Structures are given as C-alpha cells and as structure tokens.
GROMACS .gro file of N, CA and C in nm:
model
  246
    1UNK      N    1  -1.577  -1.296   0.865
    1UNK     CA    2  -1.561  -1.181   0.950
    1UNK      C    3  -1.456  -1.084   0.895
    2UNK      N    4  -1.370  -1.112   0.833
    2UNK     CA    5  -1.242  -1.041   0.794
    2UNK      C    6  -1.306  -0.984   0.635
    3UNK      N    7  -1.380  -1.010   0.589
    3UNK     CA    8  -1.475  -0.920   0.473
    3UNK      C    9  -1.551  -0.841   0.528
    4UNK      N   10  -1.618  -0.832   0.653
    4UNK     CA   11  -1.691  -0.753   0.735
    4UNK      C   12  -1.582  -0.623   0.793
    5UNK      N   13  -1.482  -0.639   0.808
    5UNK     CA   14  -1.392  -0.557   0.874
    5UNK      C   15  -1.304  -0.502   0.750
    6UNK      N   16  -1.338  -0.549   0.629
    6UNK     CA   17  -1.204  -0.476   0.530
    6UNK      C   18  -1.348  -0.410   0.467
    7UNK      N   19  -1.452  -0.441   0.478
    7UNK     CA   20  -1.539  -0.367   0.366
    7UNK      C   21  -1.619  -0.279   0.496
    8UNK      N   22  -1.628  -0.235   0.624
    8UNK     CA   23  -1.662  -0.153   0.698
    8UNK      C   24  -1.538  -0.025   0.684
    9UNK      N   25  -1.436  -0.083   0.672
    9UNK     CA   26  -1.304  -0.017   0.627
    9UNK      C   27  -1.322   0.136   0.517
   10UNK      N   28  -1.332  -0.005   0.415
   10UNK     CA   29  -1.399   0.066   0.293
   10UNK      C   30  -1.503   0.175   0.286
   11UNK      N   31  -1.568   0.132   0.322
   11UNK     CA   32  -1.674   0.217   0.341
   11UNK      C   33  -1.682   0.394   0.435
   12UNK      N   34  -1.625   0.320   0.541
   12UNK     CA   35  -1.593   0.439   0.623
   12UNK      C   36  -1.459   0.542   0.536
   13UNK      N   37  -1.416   0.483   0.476
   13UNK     CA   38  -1.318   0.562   0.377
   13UNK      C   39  -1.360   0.654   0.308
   14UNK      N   40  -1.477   0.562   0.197
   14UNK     CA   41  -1.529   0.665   0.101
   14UNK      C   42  -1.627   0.749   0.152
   15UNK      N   43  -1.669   0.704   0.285
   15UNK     CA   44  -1.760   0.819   0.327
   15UNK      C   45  -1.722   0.932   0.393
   16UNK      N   46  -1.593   0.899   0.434
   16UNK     CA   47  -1.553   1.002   0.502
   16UNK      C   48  -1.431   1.129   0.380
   17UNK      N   49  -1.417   0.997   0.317
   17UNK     CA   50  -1.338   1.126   0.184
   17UNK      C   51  -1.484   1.209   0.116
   18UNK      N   52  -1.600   1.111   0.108
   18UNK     CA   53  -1.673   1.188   0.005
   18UNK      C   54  -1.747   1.348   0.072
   19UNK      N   55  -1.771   1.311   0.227
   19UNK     CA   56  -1.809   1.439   0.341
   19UNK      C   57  -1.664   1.509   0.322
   20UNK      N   58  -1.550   1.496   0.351
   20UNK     CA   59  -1.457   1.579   0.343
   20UNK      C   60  -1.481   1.676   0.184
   21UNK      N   61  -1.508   1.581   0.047
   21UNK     CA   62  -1.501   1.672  -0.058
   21UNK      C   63  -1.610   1.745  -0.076
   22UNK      N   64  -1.725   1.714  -0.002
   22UNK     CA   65  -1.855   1.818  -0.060
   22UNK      C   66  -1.806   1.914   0.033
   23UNK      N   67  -1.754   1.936   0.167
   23UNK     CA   68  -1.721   2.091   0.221
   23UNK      C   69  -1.635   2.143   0.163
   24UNK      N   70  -1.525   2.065   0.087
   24UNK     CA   71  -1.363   2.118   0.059
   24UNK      C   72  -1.303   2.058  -0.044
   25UNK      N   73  -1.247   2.150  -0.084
   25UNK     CA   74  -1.107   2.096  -0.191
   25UNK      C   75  -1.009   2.010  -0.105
   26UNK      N   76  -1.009   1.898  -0.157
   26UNK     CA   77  -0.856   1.775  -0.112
   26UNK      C   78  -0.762   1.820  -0.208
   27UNK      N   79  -0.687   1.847  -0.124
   27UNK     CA   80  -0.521   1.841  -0.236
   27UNK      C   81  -0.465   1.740  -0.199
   28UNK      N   82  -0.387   1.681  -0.283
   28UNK     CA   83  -0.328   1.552  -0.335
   28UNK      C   84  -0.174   1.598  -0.404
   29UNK      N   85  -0.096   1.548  -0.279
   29UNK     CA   86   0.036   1.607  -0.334
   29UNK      C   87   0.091   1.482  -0.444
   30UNK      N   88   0.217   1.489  -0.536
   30UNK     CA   89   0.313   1.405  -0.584
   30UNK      C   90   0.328   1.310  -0.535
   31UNK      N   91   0.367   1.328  -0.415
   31UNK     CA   92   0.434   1.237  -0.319
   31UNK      C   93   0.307   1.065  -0.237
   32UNK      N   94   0.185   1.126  -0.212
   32UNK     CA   95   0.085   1.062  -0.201
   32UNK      C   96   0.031   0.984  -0.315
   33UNK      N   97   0.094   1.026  -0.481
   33UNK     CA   98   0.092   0.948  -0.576
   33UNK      C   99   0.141   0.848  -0.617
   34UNK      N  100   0.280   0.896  -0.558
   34UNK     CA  101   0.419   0.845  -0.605
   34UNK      C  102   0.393   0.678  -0.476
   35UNK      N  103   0.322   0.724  -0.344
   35UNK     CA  104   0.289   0.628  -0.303
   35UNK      C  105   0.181   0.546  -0.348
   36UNK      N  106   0.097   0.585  -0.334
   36UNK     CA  107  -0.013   0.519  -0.403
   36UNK      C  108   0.001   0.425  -0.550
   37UNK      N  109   0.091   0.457  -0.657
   37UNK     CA  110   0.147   0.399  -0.738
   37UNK      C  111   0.245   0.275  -0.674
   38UNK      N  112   0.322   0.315  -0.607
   38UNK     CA  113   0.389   0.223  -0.504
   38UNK      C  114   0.319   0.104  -0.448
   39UNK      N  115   0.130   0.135  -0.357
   39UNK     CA  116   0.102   0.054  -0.315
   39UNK      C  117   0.031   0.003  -0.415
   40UNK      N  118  -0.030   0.002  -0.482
   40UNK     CA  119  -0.065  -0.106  -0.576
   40UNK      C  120   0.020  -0.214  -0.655
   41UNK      N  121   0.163  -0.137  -0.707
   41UNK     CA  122   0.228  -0.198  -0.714
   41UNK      C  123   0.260  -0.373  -0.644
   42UNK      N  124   0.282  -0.323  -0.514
   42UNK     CA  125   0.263  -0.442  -0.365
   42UNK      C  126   0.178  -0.518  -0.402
   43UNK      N  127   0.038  -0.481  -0.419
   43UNK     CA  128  -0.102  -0.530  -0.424
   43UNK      C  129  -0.101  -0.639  -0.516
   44UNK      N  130  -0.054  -0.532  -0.688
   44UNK     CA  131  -0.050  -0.637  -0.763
   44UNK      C  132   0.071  -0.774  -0.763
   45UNK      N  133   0.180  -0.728  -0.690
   45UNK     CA  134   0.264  -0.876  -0.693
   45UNK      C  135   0.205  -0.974  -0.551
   46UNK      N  136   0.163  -0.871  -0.448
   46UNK     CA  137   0.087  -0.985  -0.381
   46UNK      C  138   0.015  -1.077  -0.419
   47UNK      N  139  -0.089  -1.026  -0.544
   47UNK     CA  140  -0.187  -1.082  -0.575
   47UNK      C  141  -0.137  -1.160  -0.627
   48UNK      N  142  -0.046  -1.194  -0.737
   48UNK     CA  143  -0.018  -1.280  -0.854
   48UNK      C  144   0.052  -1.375  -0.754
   49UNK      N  145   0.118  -1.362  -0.652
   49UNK     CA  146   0.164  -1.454  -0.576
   49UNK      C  147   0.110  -1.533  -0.519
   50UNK      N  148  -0.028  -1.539  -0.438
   50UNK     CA  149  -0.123  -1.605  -0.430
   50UNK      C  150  -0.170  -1.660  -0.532
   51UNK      N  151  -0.213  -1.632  -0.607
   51UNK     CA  152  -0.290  -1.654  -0.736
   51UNK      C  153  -0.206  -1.783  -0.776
   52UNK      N  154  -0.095  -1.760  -0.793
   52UNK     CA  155  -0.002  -1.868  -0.834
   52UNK      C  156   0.035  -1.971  -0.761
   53UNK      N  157   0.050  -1.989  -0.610
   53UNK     CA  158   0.063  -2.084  -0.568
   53UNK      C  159  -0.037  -2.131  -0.445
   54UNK      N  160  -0.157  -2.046  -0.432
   54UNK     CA  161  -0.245  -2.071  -0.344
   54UNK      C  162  -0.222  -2.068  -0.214
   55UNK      N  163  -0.089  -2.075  -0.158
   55UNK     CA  164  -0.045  -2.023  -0.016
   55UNK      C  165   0.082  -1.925  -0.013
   56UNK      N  166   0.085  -1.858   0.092
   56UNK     CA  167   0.213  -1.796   0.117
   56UNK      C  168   0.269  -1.854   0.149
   57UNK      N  169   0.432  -1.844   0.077
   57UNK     CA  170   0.503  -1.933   0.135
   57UNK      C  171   0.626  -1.812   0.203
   58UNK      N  172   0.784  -1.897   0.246
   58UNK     CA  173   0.855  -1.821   0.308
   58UNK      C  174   0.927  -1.718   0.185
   59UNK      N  175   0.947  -1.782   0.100
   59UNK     CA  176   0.994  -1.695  -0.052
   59UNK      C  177   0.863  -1.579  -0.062
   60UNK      N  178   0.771  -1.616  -0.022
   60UNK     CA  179   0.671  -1.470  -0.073
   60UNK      C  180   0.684  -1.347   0.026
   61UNK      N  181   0.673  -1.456   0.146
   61UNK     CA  182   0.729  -1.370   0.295
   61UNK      C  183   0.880  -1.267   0.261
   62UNK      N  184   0.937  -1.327   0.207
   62UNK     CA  185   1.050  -1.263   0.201
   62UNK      C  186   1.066  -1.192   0.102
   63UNK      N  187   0.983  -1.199   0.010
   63UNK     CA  188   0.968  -1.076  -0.112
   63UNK      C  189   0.907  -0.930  -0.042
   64UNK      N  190   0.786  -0.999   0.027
   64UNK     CA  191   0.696  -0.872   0.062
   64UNK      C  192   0.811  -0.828   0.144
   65UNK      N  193   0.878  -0.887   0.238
   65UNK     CA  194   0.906  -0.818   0.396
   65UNK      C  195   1.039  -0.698   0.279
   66UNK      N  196   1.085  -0.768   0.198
   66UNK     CA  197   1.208  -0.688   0.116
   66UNK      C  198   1.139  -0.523   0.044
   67UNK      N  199   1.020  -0.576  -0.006
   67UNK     CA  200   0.942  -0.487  -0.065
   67UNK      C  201   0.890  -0.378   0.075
   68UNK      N  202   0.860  -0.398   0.214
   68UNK     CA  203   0.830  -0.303   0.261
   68UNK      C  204   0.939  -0.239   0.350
   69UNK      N  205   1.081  -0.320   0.345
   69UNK     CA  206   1.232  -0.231   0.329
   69UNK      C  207   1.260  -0.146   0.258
   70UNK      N  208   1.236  -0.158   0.130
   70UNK     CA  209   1.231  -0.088   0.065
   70UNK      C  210   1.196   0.035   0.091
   71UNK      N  211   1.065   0.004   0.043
   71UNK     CA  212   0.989   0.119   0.079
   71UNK      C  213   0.982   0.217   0.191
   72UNK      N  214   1.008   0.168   0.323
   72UNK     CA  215   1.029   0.276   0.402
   72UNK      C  216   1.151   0.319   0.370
   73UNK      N  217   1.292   0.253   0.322
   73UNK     CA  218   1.406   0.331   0.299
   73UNK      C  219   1.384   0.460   0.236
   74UNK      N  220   1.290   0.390   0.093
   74UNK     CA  221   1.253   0.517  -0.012
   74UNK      C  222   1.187   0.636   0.046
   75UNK      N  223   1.113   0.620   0.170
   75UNK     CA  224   1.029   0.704   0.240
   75UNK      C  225   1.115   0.798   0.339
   76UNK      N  226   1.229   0.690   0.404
   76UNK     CA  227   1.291   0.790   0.492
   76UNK      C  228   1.420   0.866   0.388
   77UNK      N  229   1.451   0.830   0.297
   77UNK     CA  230   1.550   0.939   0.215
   77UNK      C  231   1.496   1.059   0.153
   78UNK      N  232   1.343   0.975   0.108
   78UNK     CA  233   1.264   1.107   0.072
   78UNK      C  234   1.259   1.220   0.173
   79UNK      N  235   1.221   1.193   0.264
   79UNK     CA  236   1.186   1.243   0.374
   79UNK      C  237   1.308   1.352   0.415
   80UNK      N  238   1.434   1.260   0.498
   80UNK     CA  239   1.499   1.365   0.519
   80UNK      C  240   1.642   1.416   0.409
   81UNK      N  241   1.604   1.351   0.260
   81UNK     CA  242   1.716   1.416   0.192
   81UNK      C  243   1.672   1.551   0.072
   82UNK      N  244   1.534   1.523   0.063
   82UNK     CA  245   1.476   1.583  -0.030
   82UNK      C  246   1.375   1.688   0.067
   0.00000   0.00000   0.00000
C-alpha cells in the first residue's frame, strides 16, 4: 500500500508539473536548487544507511533528525538574513 501512495504521489506530480508547463514557463529560482541539491543529498545518505545495515537504527535516527536541524537552520538564516 505505501508504493500505491508514493507512486500516486508521483504521478500526480509529474502530471501536474507537466499541465502547468504546456500553458507556462516555470521559473526555478537558485534557492529551489540549492534545495533540491540539499534533498537528495538526505536521500542519498538515507539510502546508504539502510542499504548498510538493513534497519534504522537510533544512530541513523539521529543523523537524519541532525540533518533536518540543519537544514531548517540553513533555511531560516537564509530566509531572514539574506
């Protein structure tokens, strides 16, 4: 069920970006890059973390939870210093 709900996800994504681009130009700022580089980033150490020990453990828990401290820090300085 949880492949049914990440790939309805999916889907509704690209269909709804691909109707948004046949009426219109998408602009795509820096900043939506700079994330997007960011979330894969996540993705890929998530992945290798699983990969490697076949469960989450509290050390992975505590990588990610550090990793999405991070990241909103980086988001709220961006935000209101820049």
């Amino acid at each position: 069920s949880l492949g049914n709900i990440i790939g309805s996800c999916i889907s509704n994504i690209i269909l709804i970006l691909g109707g948004s681009g046949l009426i219109g130009n998408i602009a795509i700022s820096t900043e939506i890059l700079i994330d997007l580089l960011l979330l894969l980033c996540a993705t890929v150490v998530f992945a290798i973390m699983c990969y490697c020990s076949k469960e989450i453990k509290r050390t992975h828990g505590i990588v990610m939870l550090f990793m999405y401290l991070s990241y909103m820090s980086f988001v709220l300085i961006r935000h209101f210093c820049f």
